[in-house]
Amino acid sequence: MTNTLRMIVDNLHDTTTLTATSEALAVAYTQRTGRAYVWRSADLADQVITATLPTPAFIDALVIYRHNLSATATVRLELLNEGSVVYDTGAVIVSGLVALGDFRFGVDPWGATLTDDLPIQQAPFWFPATAITGYRLTISDPENLDGVMEVGRIIAGTTVIPQFNASYGVELEWQDAAEHRRSEGGSLRTLGGGLARRLAFDLDYMDANGRATLTRAFLRGGKGRDVYVSMYPEAGGLEEAEHAFLARRQDNYGHRHDFFANWRSSLTLVEV
């Protein structure tokens, strides 16, 4: 793996058969896009989510997306092949605590993480490409103040990695759906709300193979397919989390043959 931009275009989790230790809300909701759908545990006992693929496949990434796990929660990911564990992360803390050197006493709450201010929390796992028939997630969060654990989406698959990273000029915009309206008396009222990200970037250097890889990936699903994008994978903290989200293409896919043996493509992704 490199630190180059990564995208998961084909989410294999959506095709799996799922079981969970408890389901106050169905674990199958992790296969649905809408933000209102979440898997919810019945309590704070350790939870195990098991996914079985319809056919064997290779994956090199898995993301727990829109979760409510606390700063002390741990997640263990085990990749399975015909019942045998072929990769095991062990129990890892998925939220990055603010380091003591950066902790602001009297400002940051105890146990604050670097991404607390983001509206969506996520936990990406990157690993070597592995042949699997399923995977198992063991989640432990006995100190969760919500009294239950929740996960909105799980994304698993093989990453699409461009030959060269995005060019300088990457543009991230937090789109605020609120609208300002002025009343008859002249007061300013704000209606609605909600945040969603828009990420625009250029891939300026691709040979024929790189262009073909991108074309095959984006023509399989069209604009309606969810794409997980991570602009700065494994950078950690706010830099990685702010530039990583589940999205869809805003515009048509295309590329330009701008000089000998080189193609360019521009992509704009909007958060779902």
PDB file of C-alpha atoms in Angstrom:
ATOM      1  CA  MET A   1       0.000   0.000   0.000  1.00  0.00           C
ATOM      2  CA  THR A   2       1.071   3.577  -0.669  1.00  0.00           C
ATOM      3  CA  ASN A   3      -0.252   6.854   0.728  1.00  0.00           C
ATOM      4  CA  THR A   4      -1.700   7.710  -2.673  1.00  0.00           C
ATOM      5  CA  LEU A   5      -5.408   8.487  -2.979  1.00  0.00           C
ATOM      6  CA  ARG A   6      -7.524   5.345  -2.514  1.00  0.00           C
ATOM      7  CA  MET A   7     -11.095   4.625  -3.558  1.00  0.00           C
ATOM      8  CA  ILE A   8     -13.400   1.672  -2.894  1.00  0.00           C
ATOM      9  CA  VAL A   9     -15.812   1.616  -5.815  1.00  0.00           C
ATOM     10  CA  ASP A  10     -17.299  -1.867  -5.381  1.00  0.00           C
ATOM     11  CA  ASN A  11     -18.556  -2.393  -1.808  1.00  0.00           C
ATOM     12  CA  LEU A  12     -18.627  -6.160  -1.258  1.00  0.00           C
ATOM     13  CA  HIS A  13     -20.242  -5.739   2.155  1.00  0.00           C
ATOM     14  CA  ASP A  14     -23.556  -4.978   0.465  1.00  0.00           C
ATOM     15  CA  THR A  15     -23.655  -8.507  -0.990  1.00  0.00           C
ATOM     16  CA  THR A  16     -22.843 -10.375   2.246  1.00  0.00           C
ATOM     17  CA  THR A  17     -25.034 -12.404   4.583  1.00  0.00           C
ATOM     18  CA  LEU A  18     -24.813 -10.851   8.056  1.00  0.00           C
ATOM     19  CA  THR A  19     -25.251 -11.920  11.668  1.00  0.00           C
ATOM     20  CA  ALA A  20     -24.744  -9.912  14.859  1.00  0.00           C
ATOM     21  CA  THR A  21     -24.670 -10.631  18.589  1.00  0.00           C
ATOM     22  CA  SER A  22     -27.703  -8.385  19.098  1.00  0.00           C
ATOM     23  CA  GLU A  23     -29.885  -6.252  16.849  1.00  0.00           C
ATOM     24  CA  ALA A  24     -31.953  -3.534  18.466  1.00  0.00           C
ATOM     25  CA  LEU A  25     -31.823  -2.211  14.907  1.00  0.00           C
ATOM     26  CA  ALA A  26     -31.009  -4.657  12.106  1.00  0.00           C
ATOM     27  CA  VAL A  27     -27.395  -5.271  11.125  1.00  0.00           C
ATOM     28  CA  ALA A  28     -28.621  -5.341   7.503  1.00  0.00           C
ATOM     29  CA  TYR A  29     -28.961  -1.556   7.789  1.00  0.00           C
ATOM     30  CA  THR A  30     -25.162  -1.373   7.376  1.00  0.00           C
ATOM     31  CA  GLN A  31     -25.873  -2.291   3.737  1.00  0.00           C
ATOM     32  CA  ARG A  32     -28.127   0.725   3.132  1.00  0.00           C
ATOM     33  CA  THR A  33     -27.045   4.229   2.166  1.00  0.00           C
ATOM     34  CA  GLY A  34     -29.491   6.491   4.039  1.00  0.00           C
ATOM     35  CA  ARG A  35     -28.085   8.200   7.129  1.00  0.00           C
ATOM     36  CA  ALA A  36     -31.186   7.261   9.113  1.00  0.00           C
ATOM     37  CA  TYR A  37     -30.286   3.558   8.864  1.00  0.00           C
ATOM     38  CA  VAL A  38     -27.907   2.197  11.520  1.00  0.00           C
ATOM     39  CA  TRP A  39     -27.193  -1.114  13.173  1.00  0.00           C
ATOM     40  CA  ARG A  40     -27.718  -0.735  16.907  1.00  0.00           C
ATOM     41  CA  SER A  41     -26.755  -3.175  19.649  1.00  0.00           C
ATOM     42  CA  ALA A  42     -29.174  -4.026  22.440  1.00  0.00           C
ATOM     43  CA  ASP A  43     -26.628  -3.187  25.169  1.00  0.00           C
ATOM     44  CA  LEU A  44     -22.918  -2.619  25.805  1.00  0.00           C
ATOM     45  CA  ALA A  45     -21.889  -6.264  25.877  1.00  0.00           C
ATOM     46  CA  ASP A  46     -19.154  -7.103  23.358  1.00  0.00           C
ATOM     47  CA  GLN A  47     -20.668  -7.372  19.887  1.00  0.00           C
ATOM     48  CA  VAL A  48     -19.618  -9.653  17.029  1.00  0.00           C
ATOM     49  CA  ILE A  49     -20.679  -8.921  13.448  1.00  0.00           C
ATOM     50  CA  THR A  50     -19.996 -11.742  10.977  1.00  0.00           C
ATOM     51  CA  ALA A  51     -20.244 -11.300   7.194  1.00  0.00           C
ATOM     52  CA  THR A  52     -20.247 -14.149   4.661  1.00  0.00           C
ATOM     53  CA  LEU A  53     -19.605 -13.402   0.990  1.00  0.00           C
ATOM     54  CA  PRO A  54     -21.656 -15.169  -1.711  1.00  0.00           C
ATOM     55  CA  THR A  55     -18.410 -16.071  -3.536  1.00  0.00           C
ATOM     56  CA  PRO A  56     -14.711 -15.816  -2.542  1.00  0.00           C
ATOM     57  CA  ALA A  57     -13.092 -12.456  -3.237  1.00  0.00           C
ATOM     58  CA  PHE A  58      -9.992 -10.379  -2.587  1.00  0.00           C
ATOM     59  CA  ILE A  59     -10.195  -7.325  -0.321  1.00  0.00           C
ATOM     60  CA  ASP A  60      -7.559  -4.928   0.999  1.00  0.00           C
ATOM     61  CA  ALA A  61      -9.676  -2.439   2.947  1.00  0.00           C
ATOM     62  CA  LEU A  62     -12.605  -2.254   5.351  1.00  0.00           C
ATOM     63  CA  VAL A  63     -14.185   0.867   6.844  1.00  0.00           C
ATOM     64  CA  ILE A  64     -16.561   1.168   9.804  1.00  0.00           C
ATOM     65  CA  TYR A  65     -18.494   4.306   8.872  1.00  0.00           C
ATOM     66  CA  ARG A  66     -20.843   6.585  10.842  1.00  0.00           C
ATOM     67  CA  HIS A  67     -20.214   4.911  14.193  1.00  0.00           C
ATOM     68  CA  ASN A  68     -20.791   6.204  17.717  1.00  0.00           C
ATOM     69  CA  LEU A  69     -17.871   4.372  19.328  1.00  0.00           C
ATOM     70  CA  SER A  70     -16.115   6.135  22.188  1.00  0.00           C
ATOM     71  CA  ALA A  71     -12.450   7.065  22.480  1.00  0.00           C
ATOM     72  CA  THR A  72     -11.726   3.867  24.438  1.00  0.00           C
ATOM     73  CA  ALA A  73     -13.587   1.471  22.118  1.00  0.00           C
ATOM     74  CA  THR A  74     -11.670  -1.344  20.450  1.00  0.00           C
ATOM     75  CA  VAL A  75     -12.403  -3.217  17.233  1.00  0.00           C
ATOM     76  CA  ARG A  76     -10.890  -6.495  16.131  1.00  0.00           C
ATOM     77  CA  LEU A  77     -11.089  -7.396  12.437  1.00  0.00           C
ATOM     78  CA  GLU A  78     -10.583 -10.999  11.384  1.00  0.00           C
ATOM     79  CA  LEU A  79     -10.564 -12.011   7.717  1.00  0.00           C
ATOM     80  CA  LEU A  80     -11.917 -15.506   7.139  1.00  0.00           C
ATOM     81  CA  ASN A  81     -11.369 -18.073   4.413  1.00  0.00           C
ATOM     82  CA  GLU A  82     -13.564 -21.170   4.679  1.00  0.00           C
ATOM     83  CA  GLY A  83     -13.797 -20.651   8.435  1.00  0.00           C
ATOM     84  CA  SER A  84     -10.069 -20.143   9.028  1.00  0.00           C
ATOM     85  CA  VAL A  85      -8.642 -16.795  10.161  1.00  0.00           C
ATOM     86  CA  VAL A  86      -6.178 -15.595   7.497  1.00  0.00           C
ATOM     87  CA  TYR A  87      -5.634 -12.066   8.868  1.00  0.00           C
ATOM     88  CA  ASP A  88      -6.188 -10.645  12.349  1.00  0.00           C
ATOM     89  CA  THR A  89      -5.706  -7.034  13.442  1.00  0.00           C
ATOM     90  CA  GLY A  90      -6.107  -7.843  17.129  1.00  0.00           C
ATOM     91  CA  ALA A  91      -8.107  -5.433  19.292  1.00  0.00           C
ATOM     92  CA  VAL A  92      -7.219  -1.881  18.205  1.00  0.00           C
ATOM     93  CA  ILE A  93      -8.449   1.514  19.427  1.00  0.00           C
ATOM     94  CA  VAL A  94     -10.286   3.142  16.523  1.00  0.00           C
ATOM     95  CA  SER A  95     -10.434   6.765  17.758  1.00  0.00           C
ATOM     96  CA  GLY A  96      -7.320   8.910  18.081  1.00  0.00           C
ATOM     97  CA  LEU A  97      -7.148  10.611  21.480  1.00  0.00           C
ATOM     98  CA  VAL A  98      -5.823  14.167  21.581  1.00  0.00           C
ATOM     99  CA  ALA A  99      -2.184  13.843  22.650  1.00  0.00           C
ATOM    100  CA  LEU A 100      -1.164  15.496  25.927  1.00  0.00           C
ATOM    101  CA  GLY A 101       0.972  18.034  24.061  1.00  0.00           C
ATOM    102  CA  ASP A 102      -2.085  19.174  22.084  1.00  0.00           C
ATOM    103  CA  PHE A 103      -4.681  18.752  24.841  1.00  0.00           C
ATOM    104  CA  ARG A 104      -6.192  22.085  25.941  1.00  0.00           C
ATOM    105  CA  PHE A 105      -6.987  21.898  29.649  1.00  0.00           C
ATOM    106  CA  GLY A 106     -10.322  23.530  30.416  1.00  0.00           C
ATOM    107  CA  VAL A 107     -11.280  23.447  26.709  1.00  0.00           C
ATOM    108  CA  ASP A 108     -11.078  19.839  25.477  1.00  0.00           C
ATOM    109  CA  PRO A 109     -13.173  17.302  27.428  1.00  0.00           C
ATOM    110  CA  TRP A 110     -11.289  14.378  28.936  1.00  0.00           C
ATOM    111  CA  GLY A 111     -11.203  11.586  26.361  1.00  0.00           C
ATOM    112  CA  ALA A 112     -11.602  13.979  23.412  1.00  0.00           C
ATOM    113  CA  THR A 113     -10.462  12.712  20.014  1.00  0.00           C
ATOM    114  CA  LEU A 114      -8.909  14.595  17.110  1.00  0.00           C
ATOM    115  CA  THR A 115     -12.047  14.108  14.991  1.00  0.00           C
ATOM    116  CA  ASP A 116     -14.773  14.904  17.556  1.00  0.00           C
ATOM    117  CA  ASP A 117     -15.851  18.004  15.646  1.00  0.00           C
ATOM    118  CA  LEU A 118     -16.570  16.090  12.435  1.00  0.00           C
ATOM    119  CA  PRO A 119     -20.234  15.097  11.936  1.00  0.00           C
ATOM    120  CA  ILE A 120     -19.290  11.558  10.864  1.00  0.00           C
ATOM    121  CA  GLN A 121     -16.889   9.242  12.705  1.00  0.00           C
ATOM    122  CA  GLN A 122     -15.156   6.401  10.883  1.00  0.00           C
ATOM    123  CA  ALA A 123     -12.539   3.712  11.356  1.00  0.00           C
ATOM    124  CA  PRO A 124     -10.613   2.562   8.249  1.00  0.00           C
ATOM    125  CA  PHE A 125      -8.566  -0.642   8.117  1.00  0.00           C
ATOM    126  CA  TRP A 126      -5.951  -1.042   5.362  1.00  0.00           C
ATOM    127  CA  PHE A 127      -4.123  -4.348   4.828  1.00  0.00           C
ATOM    128  CA  PRO A 128      -2.497  -6.478   2.101  1.00  0.00           C
ATOM    129  CA  ALA A 129      -4.890  -7.931  -0.492  1.00  0.00           C
ATOM    130  CA  THR A 130      -6.256 -11.160   0.963  1.00  0.00           C
ATOM    131  CA  ALA A 131      -8.520 -13.860  -0.471  1.00  0.00           C
ATOM    132  CA  ILE A 132     -11.533 -14.326   1.808  1.00  0.00           C
ATOM    133  CA  THR A 133     -14.968 -15.855   2.075  1.00  0.00           C
ATOM    134  CA  GLY A 134     -16.025 -13.572   4.948  1.00  0.00           C
ATOM    135  CA  TYR A 135     -14.916 -11.464   7.894  1.00  0.00           C
ATOM    136  CA  ARG A 136     -15.686 -10.932  11.556  1.00  0.00           C
ATOM    137  CA  LEU A 137     -15.750  -7.705  13.588  1.00  0.00           C
ATOM    138  CA  THR A 138     -15.575  -7.825  17.386  1.00  0.00           C
ATOM    139  CA  ILE A 139     -16.505  -4.478  18.953  1.00  0.00           C
ATOM    140  CA  SER A 140     -15.935  -3.656  22.630  1.00  0.00           C
ATOM    141  CA  ASP A 141     -17.094  -0.329  24.062  1.00  0.00           C
ATOM    142  CA  PRO A 142     -18.261  -0.732  27.687  1.00  0.00           C
ATOM    143  CA  GLU A 143     -17.852   3.012  28.406  1.00  0.00           C
ATOM    144  CA  ASN A 144     -20.073   4.264  25.585  1.00  0.00           C
ATOM    145  CA  LEU A 145     -22.207   7.069  27.044  1.00  0.00           C
ATOM    146  CA  ASP A 146     -25.052   6.325  24.606  1.00  0.00           C
ATOM    147  CA  GLY A 147     -25.605   2.944  26.262  1.00  0.00           C
ATOM    148  CA  VAL A 148     -25.573   1.205  22.867  1.00  0.00           C
ATOM    149  CA  MET A 149     -23.213   0.823  19.914  1.00  0.00           C
ATOM    150  CA  GLU A 150     -24.137   1.989  16.428  1.00  0.00           C
ATOM    151  CA  VAL A 151     -22.649   1.574  12.953  1.00  0.00           C
ATOM    152  CA  GLY A 152     -24.210   3.221   9.914  1.00  0.00           C
ATOM    153  CA  ARG A 153     -22.266   1.623   7.072  1.00  0.00           C
ATOM    154  CA  ILE A 154     -19.539  -0.946   6.543  1.00  0.00           C
ATOM    155  CA  ILE A 155     -17.481  -0.675   3.367  1.00  0.00           C
ATOM    156  CA  ALA A 156     -15.235  -3.535   2.263  1.00  0.00           C
ATOM    157  CA  GLY A 157     -13.482  -4.212  -1.015  1.00  0.00           C
ATOM    158  CA  THR A 158     -10.428  -3.767  -3.194  1.00  0.00           C
ATOM    159  CA  THR A 159      -9.042  -0.260  -3.473  1.00  0.00           C
ATOM    160  CA  VAL A 160      -8.634   1.578  -6.751  1.00  0.00           C
ATOM    161  CA  ILE A 161      -5.310   3.443  -6.541  1.00  0.00           C
ATOM    162  CA  PRO A 162      -4.242   5.837  -9.335  1.00  0.00           C
ATOM    163  CA  GLN A 163      -0.726   5.528 -10.722  1.00  0.00           C
ATOM    164  CA  PHE A 164       0.104   8.997  -9.422  1.00  0.00           C
ATOM    165  CA  ASN A 165      -1.518  10.992  -6.686  1.00  0.00           C
ATOM    166  CA  ALA A 166      -3.978  13.808  -7.307  1.00  0.00           C
ATOM    167  CA  SER A 167      -2.356  17.008  -8.508  1.00  0.00           C
ATOM    168  CA  TYR A 168      -1.994  20.051  -6.263  1.00  0.00           C
ATOM    169  CA  GLY A 169      -5.204  22.035  -6.080  1.00  0.00           C
ATOM    170  CA  VAL A 170      -7.370  19.438  -4.321  1.00  0.00           C
ATOM    171  CA  GLU A 171     -10.533  21.278  -3.273  1.00  0.00           C
ATOM    172  CA  LEU A 172     -12.664  20.236  -0.287  1.00  0.00           C
ATOM    173  CA  GLU A 173     -15.863  22.138   0.433  1.00  0.00           C
ATOM    174  CA  TRP A 174     -18.198  21.675   3.385  1.00  0.00           C
ATOM    175  CA  GLN A 175     -21.593  22.378   1.836  1.00  0.00           C
ATOM    176  CA  ASP A 176     -24.082  23.793   4.338  1.00  0.00           C
ATOM    177  CA  ALA A 177     -27.720  23.218   3.328  1.00  0.00           C
ATOM    178  CA  ALA A 178     -28.980  26.076   5.522  1.00  0.00           C
ATOM    179  CA  GLU A 179     -30.608  29.017   3.744  1.00  0.00           C
ATOM    180  CA  HIS A 180     -30.805  32.629   4.906  1.00  0.00           C
ATOM    181  CA  ARG A 181     -34.151  34.368   4.528  1.00  0.00           C
ATOM    182  CA  ARG A 182     -34.946  37.924   5.565  1.00  0.00           C
ATOM    183  CA  SER A 183     -38.236  38.553   7.334  1.00  0.00           C
ATOM    184  CA  GLU A 184     -40.542  41.461   6.525  1.00  0.00           C
ATOM    185  CA  GLY A 185     -39.198  43.197   9.614  1.00  0.00           C
ATOM    186  CA  GLY A 186     -35.645  42.902   8.312  1.00  0.00           C
ATOM    187  CA  SER A 187     -34.434  40.128  10.647  1.00  0.00           C
ATOM    188  CA  LEU A 188     -32.278  37.413   9.153  1.00  0.00           C
ATOM    189  CA  ARG A 189     -33.664  33.894   9.612  1.00  0.00           C
ATOM    190  CA  THR A 190     -31.791  30.698   8.866  1.00  0.00           C
ATOM    191  CA  LEU A 191     -33.832  27.745   7.609  1.00  0.00           C
ATOM    192  CA  GLY A 192     -32.804  24.117   7.377  1.00  0.00           C
ATOM    193  CA  GLY A 193     -29.317  22.790   7.841  1.00  0.00           C
ATOM    194  CA  GLY A 194     -27.041  19.820   7.390  1.00  0.00           C
ATOM    195  CA  LEU A 195     -23.465  19.414   6.172  1.00  0.00           C
ATOM    196  CA  ALA A 196     -22.104  17.425   3.250  1.00  0.00           C
ATOM    197  CA  ARG A 197     -18.661  17.409   1.680  1.00  0.00           C
ATOM    198  CA  ARG A 198     -17.684  18.020  -1.920  1.00  0.00           C
ATOM    199  CA  LEU A 199     -14.227  16.909  -3.085  1.00  0.00           C
ATOM    200  CA  ALA A 200     -12.780  17.928  -6.458  1.00  0.00           C
ATOM    201  CA  PHE A 201      -9.404  16.792  -7.754  1.00  0.00           C
ATOM    202  CA  ASP A 202      -7.452  16.184 -10.952  1.00  0.00           C
ATOM    203  CA  LEU A 203      -5.556  13.079 -11.998  1.00  0.00           C
ATOM    204  CA  ASP A 204      -3.154  14.594 -14.515  1.00  0.00           C
ATOM    205  CA  TYR A 205      -0.810  11.692 -15.212  1.00  0.00           C
ATOM    206  CA  MET A 206      -2.134   8.328 -16.403  1.00  0.00           C
ATOM    207  CA  ASP A 207      -0.850   5.942 -19.039  1.00  0.00           C
ATOM    208  CA  ALA A 208      -3.188   3.639 -20.988  1.00  0.00           C
ATOM    209  CA  ASN A 209      -3.305   1.041 -18.201  1.00  0.00           C
ATOM    210  CA  GLY A 210      -4.042   3.650 -15.543  1.00  0.00           C
ATOM    211  CA  ARG A 211      -6.783   5.158 -17.655  1.00  0.00           C
ATOM    212  CA  ALA A 212      -8.310   1.711 -18.277  1.00  0.00           C
ATOM    213  CA  THR A 213      -8.300   0.905 -14.534  1.00  0.00           C
ATOM    214  CA  LEU A 214     -10.186   4.104 -13.742  1.00  0.00           C
ATOM    215  CA  THR A 215     -12.629   3.611 -16.624  1.00  0.00           C
ATOM    216  CA  ARG A 216     -13.521   0.048 -15.606  1.00  0.00           C
ATOM    217  CA  ALA A 217     -14.023   1.110 -11.992  1.00  0.00           C
ATOM    218  CA  PHE A 218     -16.364   4.016 -12.722  1.00  0.00           C
ATOM    219  CA  LEU A 219     -18.388   2.494 -15.543  1.00  0.00           C
ATOM    220  CA  ARG A 220     -19.497  -0.474 -13.439  1.00  0.00           C
ATOM    221  CA  GLY A 221     -21.960   1.507 -11.363  1.00  0.00           C
ATOM    222  CA  GLY A 222     -22.574   4.965 -12.762  1.00  0.00           C
ATOM    223  CA  LYS A 223     -23.387   8.041 -10.703  1.00  0.00           C
ATOM    224  CA  GLY A 224     -25.680   6.106  -8.380  1.00  0.00           C
ATOM    225  CA  ARG A 225     -22.926   3.912  -6.946  1.00  0.00           C
ATOM    226  CA  ASP A 226     -21.461   4.770  -3.550  1.00  0.00           C
ATOM    227  CA  VAL A 227     -17.705   5.371  -3.627  1.00  0.00           C
ATOM    228  CA  TYR A 228     -15.525   5.544  -0.532  1.00  0.00           C
ATOM    229  CA  VAL A 229     -12.698   8.005  -1.118  1.00  0.00           C
ATOM    230  CA  SER A 230      -9.675   8.635   1.097  1.00  0.00           C
ATOM    231  CA  MET A 231      -7.459  11.417  -0.196  1.00  0.00           C
ATOM    232  CA  TYR A 232      -4.756  11.072   2.487  1.00  0.00           C
ATOM    233  CA  PRO A 233      -4.937   7.447   3.695  1.00  0.00           C
ATOM    234  CA  GLU A 234      -2.992   6.569   6.841  1.00  0.00           C
ATOM    235  CA  ALA A 235      -2.097  10.235   7.439  1.00  0.00           C
ATOM    236  CA  GLY A 236      -4.068   9.984  10.683  1.00  0.00           C
ATOM    237  CA  GLY A 237      -6.031  12.558  12.651  1.00  0.00           C
ATOM    238  CA  LEU A 238      -8.145  15.307  11.136  1.00  0.00           C
ATOM    239  CA  GLU A 239      -6.209  15.461   7.856  1.00  0.00           C
ATOM    240  CA  GLU A 240      -7.169  11.908   6.930  1.00  0.00           C
ATOM    241  CA  ALA A 241     -10.697  11.928   8.400  1.00  0.00           C
ATOM    242  CA  GLU A 242     -11.820  15.215   6.836  1.00  0.00           C
ATOM    243  CA  HIS A 243     -10.790  14.052   3.362  1.00  0.00           C
ATOM    244  CA  ALA A 244     -12.318  10.559   3.623  1.00  0.00           C
ATOM    245  CA  PHE A 245     -16.023   9.866   3.156  1.00  0.00           C
ATOM    246  CA  LEU A 246     -18.702   7.923   1.302  1.00  0.00           C
ATOM    247  CA  ALA A 247     -19.670   9.751  -1.857  1.00  0.00           C
ATOM    248  CA  ARG A 248     -21.100   9.621  -5.366  1.00  0.00           C
ATOM    249  CA  ARG A 249     -19.843  11.174  -8.575  1.00  0.00           C
ATOM    250  CA  GLN A 250     -21.316  14.606  -9.224  1.00  0.00           C
ATOM    251  CA  ASP A 251     -20.557  14.742 -12.945  1.00  0.00           C
ATOM    252  CA  ASN A 252     -20.129  12.417 -15.895  1.00  0.00           C
ATOM    253  CA  TYR A 253     -16.929  10.371 -16.042  1.00  0.00           C
ATOM    254  CA  GLY A 254     -14.459  11.244 -18.788  1.00  0.00           C
ATOM    255  CA  HIS A 255     -10.768  11.633 -19.639  1.00  0.00           C
ATOM    256  CA  ARG A 256      -8.584  13.629 -22.018  1.00  0.00           C
ATOM    257  CA  HIS A 257      -5.601  12.447 -24.082  1.00  0.00           C
ATOM    258  CA  ASP A 258      -3.515  15.599 -23.662  1.00  0.00           C
ATOM    259  CA  PHE A 259      -0.091  14.479 -24.901  1.00  0.00           C
ATOM    260  CA  PHE A 260       1.765  11.371 -26.019  1.00  0.00           C
ATOM    261  CA  ALA A 261       0.893   8.318 -23.881  1.00  0.00           C
ATOM    262  CA  ASN A 262      -0.754  10.459 -21.195  1.00  0.00           C
ATOM    263  CA  TRP A 263      -4.354  10.894 -20.141  1.00  0.00           C
ATOM    264  CA  ARG A 264      -6.009  13.243 -17.634  1.00  0.00           C
ATOM    265  CA  SER A 265      -9.255  13.019 -15.697  1.00  0.00           C
ATOM    266  CA  SER A 266     -11.071  15.354 -13.300  1.00  0.00           C
ATOM    267  CA  LEU A 267     -13.400  13.999 -10.611  1.00  0.00           C
ATOM    268  CA  THR A 268     -15.888  15.645  -8.284  1.00  0.00           C
ATOM    269  CA  LEU A 269     -17.383  13.530  -5.487  1.00  0.00           C
ATOM    270  CA  VAL A 270     -20.239  14.616  -3.226  1.00  0.00           C
ATOM    271  CA  GLU A 271     -20.969  13.059   0.157  1.00  0.00           C
ATOM    272  CA  VAL A 272     -24.021  10.817   0.495  1.00  0.00           C
TER     273      VAL A 272
END
